[in-house]
Short mmCIF file of C-alpha atoms in Angstrom, two decimals:
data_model
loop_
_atom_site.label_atom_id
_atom_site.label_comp_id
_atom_site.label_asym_id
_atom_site.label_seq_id
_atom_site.Cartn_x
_atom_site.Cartn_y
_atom_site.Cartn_z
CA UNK L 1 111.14 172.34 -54.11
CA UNK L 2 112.16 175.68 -55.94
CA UNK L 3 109.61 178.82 -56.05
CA UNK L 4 109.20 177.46 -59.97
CA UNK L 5 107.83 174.32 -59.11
CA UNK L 6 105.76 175.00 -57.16
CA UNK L 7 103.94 178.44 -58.96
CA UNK L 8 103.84 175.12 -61.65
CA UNK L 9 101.79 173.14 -59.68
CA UNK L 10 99.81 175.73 -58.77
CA UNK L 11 99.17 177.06 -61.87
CA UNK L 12 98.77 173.81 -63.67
CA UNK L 13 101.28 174.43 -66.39
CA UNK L 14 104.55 175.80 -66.85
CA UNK L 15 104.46 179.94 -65.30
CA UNK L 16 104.74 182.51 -68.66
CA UNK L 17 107.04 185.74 -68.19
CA UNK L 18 107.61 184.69 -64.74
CA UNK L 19 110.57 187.29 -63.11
CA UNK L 20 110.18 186.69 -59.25
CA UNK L 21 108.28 186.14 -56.13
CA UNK L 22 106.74 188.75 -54.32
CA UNK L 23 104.16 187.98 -51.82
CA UNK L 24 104.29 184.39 -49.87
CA UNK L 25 101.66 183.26 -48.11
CA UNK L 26 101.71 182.92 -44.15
CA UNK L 27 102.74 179.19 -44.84
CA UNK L 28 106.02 180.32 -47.00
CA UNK L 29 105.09 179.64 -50.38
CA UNK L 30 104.73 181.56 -53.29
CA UNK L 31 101.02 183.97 -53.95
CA UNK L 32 102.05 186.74 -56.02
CA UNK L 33 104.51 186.67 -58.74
CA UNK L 34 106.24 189.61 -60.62
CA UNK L 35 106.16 188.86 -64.61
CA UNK L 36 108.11 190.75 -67.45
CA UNK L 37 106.62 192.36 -69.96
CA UNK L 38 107.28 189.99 -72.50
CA UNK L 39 106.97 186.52 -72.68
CA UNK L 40 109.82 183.92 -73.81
CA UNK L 41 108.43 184.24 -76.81
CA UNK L 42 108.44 187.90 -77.16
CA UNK L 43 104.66 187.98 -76.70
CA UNK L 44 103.51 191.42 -74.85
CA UNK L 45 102.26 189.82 -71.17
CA UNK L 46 100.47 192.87 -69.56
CA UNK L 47 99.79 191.52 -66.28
CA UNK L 48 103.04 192.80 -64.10
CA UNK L 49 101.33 190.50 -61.00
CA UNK L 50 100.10 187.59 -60.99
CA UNK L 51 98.00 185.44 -58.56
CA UNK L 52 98.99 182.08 -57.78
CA UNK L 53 98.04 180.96 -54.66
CA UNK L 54 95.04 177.91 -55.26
CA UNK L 55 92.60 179.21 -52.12
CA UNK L 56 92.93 182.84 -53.46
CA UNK L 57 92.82 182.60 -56.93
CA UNK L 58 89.83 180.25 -56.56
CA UNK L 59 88.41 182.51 -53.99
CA UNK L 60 88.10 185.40 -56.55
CA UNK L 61 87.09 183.18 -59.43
CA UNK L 62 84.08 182.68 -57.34
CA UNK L 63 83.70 186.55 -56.37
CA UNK L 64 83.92 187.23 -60.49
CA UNK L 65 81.45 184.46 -61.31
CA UNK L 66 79.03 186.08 -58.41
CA UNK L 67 79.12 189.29 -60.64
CA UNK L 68 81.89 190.96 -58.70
CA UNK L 69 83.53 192.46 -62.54
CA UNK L 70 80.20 194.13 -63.05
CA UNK L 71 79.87 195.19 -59.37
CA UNK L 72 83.39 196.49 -58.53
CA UNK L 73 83.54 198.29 -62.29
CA UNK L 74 80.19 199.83 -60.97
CA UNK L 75 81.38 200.55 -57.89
CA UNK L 76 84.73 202.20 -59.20
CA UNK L 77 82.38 204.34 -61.53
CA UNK L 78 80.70 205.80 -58.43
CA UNK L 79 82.59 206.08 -55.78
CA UNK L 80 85.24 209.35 -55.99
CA UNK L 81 88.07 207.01 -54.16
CA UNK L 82 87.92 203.90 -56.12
CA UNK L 83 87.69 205.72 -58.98
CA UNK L 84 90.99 207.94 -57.62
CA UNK L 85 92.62 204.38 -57.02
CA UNK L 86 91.90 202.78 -59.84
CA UNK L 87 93.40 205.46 -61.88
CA UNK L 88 96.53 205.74 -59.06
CA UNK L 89 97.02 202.16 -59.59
CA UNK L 90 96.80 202.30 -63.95
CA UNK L 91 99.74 205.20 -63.64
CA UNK L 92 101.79 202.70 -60.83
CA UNK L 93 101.38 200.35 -63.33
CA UNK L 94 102.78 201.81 -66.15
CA UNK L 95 105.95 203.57 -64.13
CA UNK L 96 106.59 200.14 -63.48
CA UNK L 97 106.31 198.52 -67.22
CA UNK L 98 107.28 202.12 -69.73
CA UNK L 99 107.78 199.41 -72.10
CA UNK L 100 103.93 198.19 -72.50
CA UNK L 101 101.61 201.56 -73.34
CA UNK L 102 98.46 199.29 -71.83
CA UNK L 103 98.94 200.05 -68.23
CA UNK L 104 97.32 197.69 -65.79
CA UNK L 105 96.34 194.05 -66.78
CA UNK L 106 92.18 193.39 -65.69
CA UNK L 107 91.47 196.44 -67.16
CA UNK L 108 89.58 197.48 -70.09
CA UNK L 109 90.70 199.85 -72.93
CA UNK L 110 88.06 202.43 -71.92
CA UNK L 111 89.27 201.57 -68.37
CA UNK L 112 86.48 198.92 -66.59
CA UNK L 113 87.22 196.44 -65.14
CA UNK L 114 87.90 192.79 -66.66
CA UNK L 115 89.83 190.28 -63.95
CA UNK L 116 89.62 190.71 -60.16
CA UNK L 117 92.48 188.72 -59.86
CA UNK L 118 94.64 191.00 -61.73
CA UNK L 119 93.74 193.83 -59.10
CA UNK L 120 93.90 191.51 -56.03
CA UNK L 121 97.26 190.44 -56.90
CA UNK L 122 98.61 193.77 -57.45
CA UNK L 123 96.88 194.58 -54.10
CA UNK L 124 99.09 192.40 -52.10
CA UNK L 125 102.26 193.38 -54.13
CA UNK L 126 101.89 196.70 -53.30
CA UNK L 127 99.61 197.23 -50.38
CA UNK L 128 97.67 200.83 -50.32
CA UNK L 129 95.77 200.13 -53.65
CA UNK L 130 92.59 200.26 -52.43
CA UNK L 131 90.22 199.29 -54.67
CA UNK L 132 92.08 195.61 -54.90
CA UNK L 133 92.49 195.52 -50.30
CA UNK L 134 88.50 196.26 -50.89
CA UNK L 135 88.15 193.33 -53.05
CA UNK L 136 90.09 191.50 -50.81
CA UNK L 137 88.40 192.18 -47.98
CA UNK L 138 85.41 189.97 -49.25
CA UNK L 139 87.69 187.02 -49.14
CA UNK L 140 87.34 185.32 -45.70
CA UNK L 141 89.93 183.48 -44.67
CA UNK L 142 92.14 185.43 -46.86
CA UNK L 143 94.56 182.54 -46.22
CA UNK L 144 93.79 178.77 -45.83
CA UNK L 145 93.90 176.97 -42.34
CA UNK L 146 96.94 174.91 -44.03
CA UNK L 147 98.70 175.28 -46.63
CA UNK L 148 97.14 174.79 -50.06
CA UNK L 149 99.97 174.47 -52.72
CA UNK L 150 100.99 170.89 -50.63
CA UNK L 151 97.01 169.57 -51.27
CA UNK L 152 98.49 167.46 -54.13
#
């Protein structure tokens, strides 16, 4: 089965902007795609990565509904070093997309956070963000015992 396929299964629906895998998980398949800044349709899509993997992206859906927005977004406010990576990973961000001026997807206007999953996922694509490998960190096992995209 080709990488599209299966990030449609995952996902449920057909992937938007999708431009290419860039973190599998430990069983091969894909957990992070890259997606272009516009859609098909020419729609702006300001996420650049995007979670796909089922036991992760369900895993921080349950970290978001325990209050983890509020609590990270709190936690970047105080802390001099998430604050410093937050703002380290906004600039990466928008190197890597000149053509959107919104910077990093999950984020707020006024810069708070809005979607762990949007910060998780850039965490894996590009490992030394630390604010999203702290996020992370609260997700044990970070990978299923088998393989979750073959649960169907």
């Amino acid at each position: 089965m080709d990488d599209r396929r299966i990030i449609e299964r995952q996902l449920g629906r057909p992937p938007r902007a999708f431009r290419r895998v860039v973190v599998r998980c430990p069983f091969g398949r894909p957990a992070v795609t890259e997606q272009a800044p516009f859609d098909e349709s020419g729609e702006p899509f300001p996420t650049t990565y995007w979670l796909t993997c089922r036991h992760l992206a369900a895993a921080i859906a349950r970290l978001e509904a325990e209050g983890g927005v509020e609590r990270w977004g709190r936690l970047a406010r105080e802390d001099p070093r998430l604050a410093e990576s937050l703002e380290r990973g906004h600039e990466e961000q928008r190197r890597l997309r000149p053509e959107l001026p919104g910077g990093i997807g999950g984020q707020t206007r006024t810069g708070g956070l809005k979607c762990l999953h949007a910060h998780t996922a850039f965490a894996l694509a590009r490992p030394g963000y630390e604010l999203g490998e702290r996020i992370l960190a609260e997700v044990e096992p970070l990978w299923p015992s088998r393989c979750c995209s073959d649960s169907d």
